[in-house]
Amino acid sequence: MRTEPPKPPGPGRKGPRDATPGLERALRGLGVSPGIAIGPAHVVDVGAIQVPEYCLPEAALAEELARFQAAAEKAQRQVRKLKQKAGALPGAAAEDVGFLLEAHLAMLSGSRLTRGVERRIREDRLNAEAAVQAEIASIAQTFAGMQDAYLAARVADVREVGRRLIRNLMDRPFQAFSQVPVGAVVLAEELTPADTALLDPRRIGGFATVLGGAEGHTAIMARSLSLPATLGVAGLLQGVASGDTVIVDGVAGRVIVNPAAETLAAYERRREAWLAERRTLKGLSALPSVTTDGVPVTLQANLELPREVDAALEAGAAGIGLLRTEFLYMNRDTLPDEEEQTAILTDLIVRMNGRPVTARTLDAGGEKLATALRQRFGESANPALGLRAIRLGLTEPKLLETQLAAMLRAGAHGNLRILLPMIASVAEVRQVREMLATVARRLRRRGVRIANPLPKLGVMIEVPGAALSADALAPLVDFFAIGTNDLIQYTLAIDRGDEQVAHLYDPLHPAVLRLVQFSVEAARRAGIPVSVCGEMAGDPRYAALLLGLGVRDLSMGPGSIPLVKRRVRALSMADATAQARRIMEQSDSARIAALLDEINGLAA
Ligand code: PEP
Ligand code: MG
């Protein structure tokens, strides 16, 4: 190794990995998906990945070295983030974990490990994953032969760094979760939205991670699957082993490892109360969504995965207000063709039985870039601002045309609307309209049955530039769907998935509310419908404000529909409108929050 090994934990101090076994530890994080999970921990270990091994042709060596370099740089970014996070740990643990991660960083550049891997790629012509594995084995052997117990123990660190590199190189979900014991609570450093999609709520009780923010897609996926989850938990993986009892409280944002008997009993009572409330809320599904002064409000479901259709119908959703089609591209190496997409969309539309389905074209990019696409288009240095969503579709027309063709075909079987993500300009809408007309002509020439008339075409209002030019966009489209998640991210320059700035992510910032108001009014003037489908729509706290601003259509995760319906049925539209007017006169979001609490009956 290039640098000195990390300083060992001081005398009498515990190493970061060995918190006293069996002692209760309570940790804080962001409660991103409500509910309480209690069960045996399943600590995600990447060791289960099967590493491919193959011989590279001479011409491919430079590219392979660059691929390894990119994986090492990504690993450095990950470790730096973890190190920052560790700073929040109490007392000596912060220092201990800090030293450990410092050592990991040192192993990731100019070290024996990286030099060894590069040599194996160059001289042995091994692919990078296999080269990392071989080099780790060789280092482990050298260390194992040393008499120094401390150095021998560092083998675990070398292996951990190696696993991180392999995971980055393979760009695969951590592992299949099908072998996880029923009722287990998954604990991991980080889960991508694609990893989360693999969690089956019938098997998994809930999950917690060290990294991740409340508005990222992992959090949204957790809410969609009704899996209790707490993200951004510093120190989560220190002193916990698979099989230990863990509680994840997704309401308060807590994780308790090895709870004492009385803690366990208290949480079991809390879980019962939570489940009882969910049962009561179910009774609302057949009741109309209408305010006390008789104004109907449409409540629709956001779907991450088609298997949520049943939950949406059970919750009484009036339709699918946002179908995120990213699932079609997740956890696979190939792109879905027109036939496959048509079949999946048709099935969903038929199951919705005449209710509207708003299908959004692919919004890959940022944290959501699907494996198959990443291999084709590479990674952007600044993914949230990069080749994302409609930009990808217009740069790779074949990708978008295939989706539009599938939507046109599926639209023949029911009520389908097409929604475009991340629109920033009228030119983009015009381009898609032309493309849609061309694809429709092509299909008709082939004698394929398509929706007639053509499906309605709408845009997400989620880029501040789109909100500010909503009056220019409105005449070109059939509807607006306001995506508050990205609108907040881009307006306030806050990465929605980064737990370090989660406290600055503020839906009540006056700038955000003004953009929402401006968009709603532009839609009203143009006579087109407007909905809100960001996470704000699913939080009953914001219902009065959004309705007061003129929104009459809210789309949210199926689990939120009963909560929002209860709120809608308890409020008066006249009061909500008057309060929204007062709120829009304010410049300070703390004051706005207080006014909102007033109308929600929560004022102190
Ligand atoms: C949004 O940005 O508010 C939205 C609904 O889209 P997504 O969360 O998929 O980016
Ligand atoms: Mg968005």
XYZ file of C-alpha atoms and ligand atoms in Angstrom:
615
model
C 0.000 0.000 0.000
C 1.200 3.498 -0.713
C 0.329 5.056 2.626
C 0.656 4.021 6.223
C -2.126 1.768 7.423
C -4.881 3.597 9.296
C -4.331 4.455 12.921
C -5.755 1.681 15.059
C -8.575 2.582 17.425
C -7.162 4.063 20.607
C -6.784 2.006 23.773
C -10.080 1.095 25.301
C -11.928 2.347 22.214
C -14.063 0.157 20.072
C -13.202 -0.322 16.428
C -15.912 0.942 14.114
C -16.998 -2.520 13.138
C -17.322 -3.847 16.640
C -19.949 -1.959 18.584
C -20.774 -3.986 21.683
C -22.720 -6.970 20.456
C -26.282 -7.212 21.648
C -26.437 -3.658 23.039
C -29.341 -1.490 21.837
C -28.264 1.237 19.399
C -30.666 3.945 18.225
C -29.750 5.797 15.023
C -31.317 8.716 13.236
C -31.991 9.207 9.557
C -34.661 10.468 7.168
C -37.990 8.687 7.477
C -38.894 8.489 3.791
C -41.596 5.850 3.698
C -43.974 5.510 6.623
C -44.579 2.346 8.590
C -42.633 0.277 11.080
C -40.647 -2.835 10.204
C -39.342 -5.187 12.860
C -37.327 -8.230 11.865
C -33.964 -9.881 11.419
C -31.372 -7.700 9.667
C -30.179 -8.667 6.229
C -26.959 -6.766 5.741
C -26.342 -6.396 2.026
C -23.039 -7.874 1.047
C -21.734 -7.535 -2.465
C -19.633 -10.672 -2.169
C -22.385 -12.648 -3.850
C -21.629 -11.099 -7.262
C -20.332 -13.572 -9.820
C -17.312 -11.996 -11.481
C -16.923 -12.755 -15.197
C -13.439 -13.540 -16.491
C -12.321 -13.175 -20.089
C -9.256 -12.436 -22.177
C -9.146 -9.061 -23.905
C -7.863 -8.415 -27.422
C -4.892 -6.029 -27.628
C -7.091 -3.316 -29.159
C -9.456 -3.297 -26.167
C -6.816 -2.734 -23.459
C -6.862 1.067 -23.440
C -10.635 1.125 -23.115
C -10.520 -1.435 -20.300
C -7.938 0.609 -18.405
C -10.174 3.661 -18.755
C -13.146 1.647 -17.502
C -11.157 0.619 -14.431
C -10.046 4.217 -13.884
C -13.674 5.383 -14.024
C -14.717 2.719 -11.499
C -11.891 3.744 -9.149
C -12.849 7.418 -9.428
C -16.469 6.596 -8.728
C -15.346 4.573 -5.689
C -13.365 7.560 -4.424
C -16.442 9.773 -4.724
C -18.510 7.195 -2.851
C -15.967 6.849 -0.040
C -15.592 10.624 0.325
C -19.348 10.896 0.706
C -19.369 8.161 3.333
C -16.537 9.905 5.140
C -18.462 13.156 5.264
C -21.461 11.262 6.572
C -19.314 9.581 9.238
C -18.433 13.016 10.629
C -21.929 13.055 12.139
C -21.273 9.949 14.233
C -20.993 10.452 17.959
C -17.634 10.684 19.762
C -14.757 8.412 18.877
C -16.768 6.529 16.250
C -16.491 9.503 13.857
C -12.704 9.432 14.117
C -12.436 5.647 13.856
C -14.674 5.365 10.809
C -12.899 8.398 9.339
C -9.487 6.674 9.611
C -10.851 3.530 8.078
C -12.339 5.343 5.105
C -9.172 7.407 4.692
C -7.330 4.110 4.267
C -9.902 3.004 1.690
C -9.345 6.221 -0.229
C -5.590 5.663 -0.210
C -6.108 2.201 -1.702
C -8.072 3.678 -4.601
C -5.350 5.703 -6.294
C -1.707 4.987 -7.027
C -1.710 2.072 -4.580
C -0.403 -1.446 -4.916
C -3.991 -2.487 -5.539
C -4.641 -0.095 -8.449
C -1.178 -0.606 -9.961
C -1.599 -4.363 -9.684
C -4.995 -4.290 -11.368
C -3.692 -2.118 -14.201
C -0.742 -4.445 -14.692
C -3.045 -7.477 -14.887
C -5.231 -5.732 -17.472
C -2.209 -4.668 -19.542
C 0.001 -7.730 -19.268
C -2.405 -10.596 -18.575
C -5.139 -9.015 -20.737
C -7.668 -9.730 -18.026
C -10.983 -7.887 -17.894
C -11.074 -5.341 -15.082
C -13.435 -7.223 -12.729
C -11.329 -10.368 -12.886
C -8.137 -8.303 -12.518
C -9.474 -6.710 -9.315
C -10.444 -10.076 -7.921
C -7.047 -11.612 -8.720
C -5.135 -8.692 -7.226
C -7.215 -8.746 -4.042
C -6.526 -12.464 -3.637
C -2.810 -11.853 -4.061
C -2.714 -8.969 -1.551
C -4.761 -10.974 0.933
C -2.255 -13.801 0.678
C 0.693 -11.471 1.356
C -1.058 -9.937 4.366
C -2.122 -13.301 5.737
C 1.540 -14.358 5.866
C 2.466 -11.391 8.100
C 2.979 -11.890 11.765
C 1.434 -8.534 12.647
C -2.163 -9.202 13.715
C -3.171 -5.598 13.023
C -1.950 -5.714 9.419
C -3.490 -9.129 8.886
C -6.822 -7.685 9.980
C -6.560 -4.993 7.271
C -7.254 -7.707 4.706
C -10.934 -7.085 5.403
C -10.474 -3.494 4.219
C -8.691 -4.528 1.054
C -11.520 -6.940 0.288
C -14.117 -4.266 0.959
C -12.418 -1.852 -1.419
C -12.162 -4.625 -4.001
C -15.872 -5.395 -3.714
C -16.708 -1.727 -4.167
C -14.611 -1.609 -7.350
C -16.217 -4.760 -8.700
C -19.685 -3.454 -7.940
C -18.926 -0.213 -9.800
C -17.459 -2.100 -12.727
C -20.364 -4.459 -13.036
C -22.971 -1.803 -12.497
C -25.425 -4.394 -11.263
C -27.910 -4.393 -8.444
C -26.275 -5.607 -5.257
C -27.831 -9.029 -5.450
C -31.145 -10.729 -5.886
C -33.185 -10.402 -2.725
C -35.104 -13.623 -3.296
C -32.954 -15.509 -0.788
C -33.513 -12.991 2.004
C -35.491 -14.517 4.906
C -39.176 -13.575 4.979
C -39.794 -10.481 7.117
C -36.149 -9.395 6.997
C -35.106 -5.770 7.212
C -32.563 -4.911 4.508
C -29.632 -2.731 5.575
C -27.268 -1.375 2.931
C -24.834 1.394 2.224
C -27.027 2.527 -0.664
C -29.847 1.108 -2.758
C -30.513 2.402 -6.247
C -34.101 2.728 -7.458
C -33.469 -0.386 -9.562
C -32.276 -2.325 -6.475
C -35.359 -1.172 -4.598
C -37.612 -2.375 -7.407
C -36.314 -5.873 -6.632
C -37.537 -5.727 -3.019
C -40.730 -7.743 -2.754
C -42.948 -6.251 -0.028
C -44.386 -9.722 0.610
C -40.930 -10.909 1.692
C -39.149 -7.799 2.944
C -40.279 -5.913 6.030
C -38.526 -2.629 5.240
C -35.079 -1.180 4.668
C -32.530 1.396 5.760
C -29.439 2.816 4.078
C -26.493 5.047 4.920
C -26.913 7.210 1.801
C -29.978 8.633 0.095
C -32.333 11.595 0.358
C -36.057 11.853 0.943
C -37.071 12.885 -2.576
C -34.808 10.624 -4.612
C -36.316 7.773 -6.586
C -35.258 5.154 -4.055
C -37.469 6.928 -1.517
C -40.299 7.245 -4.037
C -39.995 3.567 -4.930
C -40.146 2.652 -1.211
C -43.337 4.670 -0.754
C -44.820 3.113 -3.876
C -44.135 -0.359 -2.551
C -45.370 0.662 0.933
C -42.068 -0.505 2.389
C -41.124 1.295 5.619
C -37.767 2.951 4.992
C -35.257 5.245 6.663
C -32.385 6.619 4.561
C -29.274 8.657 5.289
C -28.481 6.808 8.541
C -24.898 7.547 9.625
C -23.178 4.564 11.277
C -25.870 2.138 10.157
C -23.539 -0.668 9.186
C -21.193 -0.471 12.151
C -21.824 -3.137 14.741
C -24.666 -4.945 13.025
C -24.730 -8.419 11.541
C -27.306 -10.273 9.482
C -29.748 -11.899 11.873
C -29.625 -9.157 14.546
C -33.060 -7.797 15.382
C -33.651 -4.392 13.819
C -36.475 -1.876 13.882
C -36.918 0.587 11.021
C -39.278 3.409 11.894
C -40.045 5.087 8.568
C -42.301 7.646 10.241
C -39.832 9.180 12.695
C -36.709 8.266 10.686
C -35.155 5.928 13.248
C -33.310 2.654 13.146
C -32.853 0.606 16.319
C -30.380 -2.231 16.281
C -30.715 -4.964 18.905
C -33.615 -3.299 20.724
C -34.050 -4.002 24.421
C -37.206 -5.922 25.371
C -39.146 -2.790 26.410
C -38.156 -0.904 23.203
C -39.275 -3.860 21.141
C -42.611 -4.033 22.969
C -43.175 -0.270 22.501
C -42.481 -0.512 18.768
C -44.712 -3.536 18.401
C -47.548 -1.471 19.882
C -46.720 1.391 17.536
C -46.717 -0.946 14.567
C -50.146 -2.297 15.574
C -51.523 1.254 15.844
C -50.094 2.100 12.417
C -51.661 -0.985 10.827
C -54.985 -0.272 12.530
C -54.957 3.244 11.048
C -54.252 1.841 7.588
C -57.254 -0.485 7.970
C -59.473 2.476 8.921
C -58.245 4.459 5.938
C -59.196 1.618 3.601
C -62.818 2.383 4.423
C -62.392 5.692 2.577
C -61.737 4.150 -0.819
C -65.393 4.016 -1.846
C -66.209 7.538 -0.619
C -66.106 10.498 -3.014
C -63.134 12.852 -2.997
C -64.942 16.109 -2.435
C -64.409 19.120 -0.168
C -66.904 20.131 2.537
C -68.233 22.826 0.185
C -68.828 20.329 -2.590
C -65.824 20.777 -4.904
C -64.677 17.463 -6.420
C -60.944 16.742 -6.429
C -59.495 14.034 -8.673
C -57.051 11.721 -6.924
C -54.953 9.551 -9.190
C -52.068 7.129 -8.643
C -48.393 7.378 -9.591
C -47.052 3.993 -10.631
C -43.423 2.923 -10.498
C -44.159 -0.684 -11.394
C -47.176 -2.278 -13.116
C -47.722 -4.584 -10.147
C -48.999 -1.566 -8.212
C -52.177 -1.394 -10.318
C -54.095 -3.480 -7.786
C -53.044 -1.199 -4.933
C -54.114 1.834 -7.003
C -57.546 0.348 -7.713
C -57.974 -0.747 -4.104
C -57.197 2.780 -2.953
C -59.918 4.085 -5.281
C -57.611 5.894 -7.723
C -59.527 7.720 -10.453
C -56.770 6.816 -12.900
C -53.005 6.619 -13.298
C -51.822 10.217 -13.207
C -48.190 9.270 -13.791
C -46.843 5.995 -15.089
C -43.067 6.185 -14.829
C -41.899 3.924 -17.652
C -38.355 3.630 -16.311
C -39.260 0.172 -14.977
C -39.283 -1.118 -18.576
C -35.531 -0.504 -18.761
C -34.445 -1.506 -15.251
C -32.314 -4.481 -14.275
C -31.641 -5.670 -17.814
C -28.928 -5.375 -20.430
C -31.176 -5.057 -23.467
C -33.672 -2.410 -24.494
C -37.375 -3.327 -24.584
C -38.721 -3.414 -28.149
C -42.031 -2.035 -29.433
C -43.866 -5.351 -29.048
C -42.837 -5.833 -25.429
C -43.719 -2.270 -24.466
C -47.049 -2.452 -26.281
C -47.973 -5.662 -24.447
C -47.092 -4.292 -20.994
C -48.862 -0.969 -21.536
C -51.933 -2.631 -23.046
C -52.243 -4.975 -20.080
C -52.090 -2.041 -17.699
C -54.619 0.029 -19.643
C -57.029 -2.889 -19.823
C -56.709 -3.462 -16.071
C -57.549 0.194 -15.463
C -60.838 -0.489 -17.254
C -61.555 2.844 -18.935
C -59.898 5.025 -16.316
C -57.243 7.364 -17.764
C -53.617 6.228 -17.823
C -50.993 8.948 -18.238
C -47.851 7.232 -19.480
C -44.673 9.264 -19.340
C -41.934 8.635 -21.882
C -38.626 7.448 -20.498
C -37.132 9.712 -17.861
C -33.807 7.918 -17.621
C -30.860 9.926 -16.493
C -29.590 11.278 -13.247
C -29.905 8.634 -10.584
C -32.354 6.692 -12.729
C -30.146 5.747 -15.661
C -30.952 2.161 -16.537
C -28.163 -0.377 -16.910
C -28.799 -1.037 -20.595
C -28.737 2.672 -21.358
C -25.680 3.451 -19.278
C -23.702 0.987 -21.353
C -24.770 2.777 -24.516
C -24.608 6.428 -23.573
C -22.099 6.612 -20.756
C -22.283 8.687 -17.626
C -22.636 12.429 -17.427
C -20.458 14.474 -15.086
C -23.577 16.240 -13.876
C -26.363 13.739 -14.454
C -29.331 15.779 -13.203
C -28.453 18.439 -15.783
C -27.233 16.080 -18.454
C -28.652 13.946 -21.215
C -31.775 13.114 -19.266
C -35.414 12.401 -20.059
C -36.743 14.052 -23.256
C -33.228 15.186 -24.170
C -32.149 11.571 -24.372
C -35.245 10.740 -26.424
C -34.564 13.530 -28.911
C -30.854 12.685 -29.180
C -31.650 9.007 -29.677
C -34.876 9.256 -31.704
C -35.123 5.477 -32.087
C -35.568 5.177 -28.316
C -38.423 7.699 -28.215
C -40.044 6.517 -31.446
C -40.237 2.969 -30.102
C -41.987 4.232 -26.976
C -44.356 6.488 -28.881
C -45.267 3.620 -31.213
C -46.016 1.364 -28.234
C -48.116 4.084 -26.617
C -50.074 4.718 -29.807
C -50.785 1.009 -30.122
C -51.689 0.480 -26.471
C -53.849 3.598 -26.620
C -56.219 1.737 -28.952
C -57.293 -0.337 -25.927
C -58.361 2.419 -23.565
C -57.818 5.888 -22.308
C -54.103 6.696 -22.673
C -52.416 10.096 -22.442
C -48.755 10.689 -23.314
C -46.623 12.774 -20.965
C -43.175 14.211 -21.764
C -40.609 14.612 -18.972
C -38.163 17.507 -18.447
C -39.513 19.705 -21.208
C -37.749 23.074 -21.169
C -38.802 24.713 -24.431
C -41.531 24.935 -27.045
C -39.093 23.634 -29.647
C -38.877 20.298 -27.835
C -42.667 19.953 -27.832
C -42.845 20.719 -31.550
C -40.170 18.134 -32.264
C -42.056 15.445 -30.339
C -45.364 16.352 -31.989
C -43.738 15.897 -35.400
C -42.217 12.630 -34.327
C -45.562 11.419 -32.990
C -47.284 12.246 -36.296
C -44.561 10.429 -38.263
C -44.755 7.339 -36.055
C -48.565 7.316 -36.340
C -48.345 7.527 -40.153
C -45.820 4.712 -40.224
C -48.002 2.473 -38.075
C -51.108 3.197 -40.110
C -49.207 2.338 -43.298
C -48.292 -0.965 -41.706
C -51.991 -1.524 -41.021
C -51.447 -1.490 -37.253
C -54.350 -0.398 -35.080
C -53.600 2.728 -33.071
C -55.505 5.137 -30.837
C -57.982 7.204 -32.810
C -58.004 10.141 -32.256
C -54.344 10.293 -31.277
C -53.722 10.330 -27.504
C -53.571 13.648 -25.709
C -50.022 14.959 -25.361
C -48.936 16.747 -22.190
C -45.745 17.977 -20.585
C -44.239 17.828 -17.148
C -43.691 21.252 -15.667
C -40.601 20.481 -13.624
C -37.894 22.727 -15.030
C -38.106 26.342 -13.792
C -37.719 27.533 -17.390
C -40.804 25.547 -18.384
C -42.800 26.948 -15.471
C -41.792 30.493 -16.375
C -42.808 29.935 -19.987
C -45.909 27.919 -19.125
C -48.042 30.442 -21.022
C -46.012 29.749 -24.178
C -46.159 25.986 -23.702
C -49.854 25.742 -22.837
C -51.258 26.400 -26.359
C -49.040 23.629 -27.757
C -50.104 20.839 -25.412
C -53.231 19.145 -24.104
C -52.340 19.130 -20.406
C -49.744 19.986 -17.784
C -48.471 17.757 -14.990
C -46.474 19.692 -12.415
C -43.496 17.693 -11.131
C -42.671 19.374 -7.863
C -39.799 16.987 -7.096
C -37.606 18.276 -9.885
C -39.123 21.748 -9.812
C -37.887 22.132 -6.221
C -34.533 20.525 -7.049
C -33.822 22.842 -9.966
C -35.337 26.009 -8.507
C -33.430 25.772 -5.238
C -30.332 23.985 -6.635
C -30.758 21.129 -4.157
C -29.937 17.580 -5.228
C -33.153 15.787 -4.327
C -31.342 12.536 -3.610
C -28.566 13.919 -1.412
C -29.252 13.531 2.294
C -26.623 16.159 3.125
C -28.770 18.941 1.709
C -32.134 17.338 2.454
C -32.837 20.004 5.112
C -32.693 22.679 2.385
C -35.192 20.936 0.127
C -38.155 23.180 0.764
C -41.517 22.695 -0.997
C -42.799 25.849 0.701
C -40.109 28.150 -0.640
C -41.935 31.139 -2.171
C -40.047 30.692 -5.451
C -41.413 27.159 -5.823
C -44.959 28.205 -4.960
C -44.848 31.107 -7.399
C -43.777 28.774 -10.203
C -46.608 26.382 -9.344
C -49.106 29.248 -9.246
C -47.880 30.693 -12.538
C -48.162 27.305 -14.258
C -51.651 26.630 -12.888
C -52.845 30.030 -14.050
C -51.301 29.594 -17.504
C -53.126 26.270 -17.836
C -56.404 27.840 -16.719
C -56.071 30.694 -19.217
C -55.359 28.230 -22.039
C -58.217 25.984 -20.925
C -56.085 22.868 -20.433
C -56.143 20.552 -17.407
C -53.297 20.666 -14.908
C -52.352 18.151 -12.242
C -49.609 17.928 -9.630
C -47.797 14.601 -9.611
C -44.688 15.362 -7.536
C -44.426 14.065 -3.983
C -46.064 17.239 -2.641
C -49.351 15.946 -4.047
C -49.207 12.871 -1.800
C -48.577 14.772 1.423
C -51.895 15.708 3.075
C -50.165 18.693 4.659
C -49.913 20.431 1.270
C -53.388 19.528 -0.040
C -55.122 22.733 1.085
C -52.384 24.892 -0.412
C -52.339 23.141 -3.795
C -56.128 23.214 -4.013
C -56.130 26.836 -2.908
C -53.783 27.605 -5.802
C -56.355 26.173 -8.214
C -55.197 22.564 -8.622
C -58.060 20.049 -8.830
C -56.130 16.939 -9.801
C -53.489 15.320 -7.595
C -51.504 12.199 -8.426
C -49.520 10.266 -5.815
C -48.265 6.879 -4.674
C -51.274 4.588 -4.122
C -50.564 4.423 -0.379
C -51.072 8.182 -0.021
C -54.500 8.337 -1.700
C -56.550 7.581 1.457
C -54.535 10.066 3.527
C -55.025 12.860 1.007
C -58.685 11.959 0.506
C -59.291 12.232 4.250
C -57.746 15.707 4.164
C -59.719 16.791 1.075
C -63.000 15.658 2.644
C -62.259 17.725 5.744
C -61.406 21.057 4.113
C -63.402 23.825 2.565
C -62.258 25.038 -0.845
C -63.313 28.582 0.008
C -61.065 28.584 3.096
C -58.213 26.920 1.204
C -58.412 29.555 -1.531
C -58.402 32.424 0.959
C -55.476 30.929 2.880
C -53.508 30.314 -0.342
C -53.947 33.995 -1.172
C -52.475 34.964 2.212
C -49.663 32.470 1.772
C -48.713 33.857 -1.625
C -48.165 37.266 -0.054
C -45.425 35.873 2.198
C -41.722 35.885 1.507
C -40.552 33.550 4.252
C -41.188 29.823 4.120
C -41.291 29.532 7.924
C -44.211 31.971 7.940
C -45.804 30.038 5.071
C -45.461 26.817 7.060
C -47.143 28.486 10.042
C -50.080 29.654 7.892
C -50.376 26.185 6.461
C -50.415 24.675 9.946
C -53.226 27.079 10.756
C -55.451 25.786 7.990
C -54.438 22.211 8.754
C -55.512 22.734 12.356
C -51.969 22.146 13.607
C -51.171 25.685 14.754
C -49.667 25.861 18.234
C -41.251 15.192 -10.383
O -40.142 15.580 -10.737
O -41.954 15.797 -9.531
C -41.820 13.959 -10.940
C -43.059 13.594 -10.679
O -41.002 13.197 -11.707
P -39.875 12.233 -11.128
O -40.036 12.192 -9.623
O -40.065 10.915 -11.761
O -38.610 12.895 -11.552
Mg -39.203 14.706 -12.463
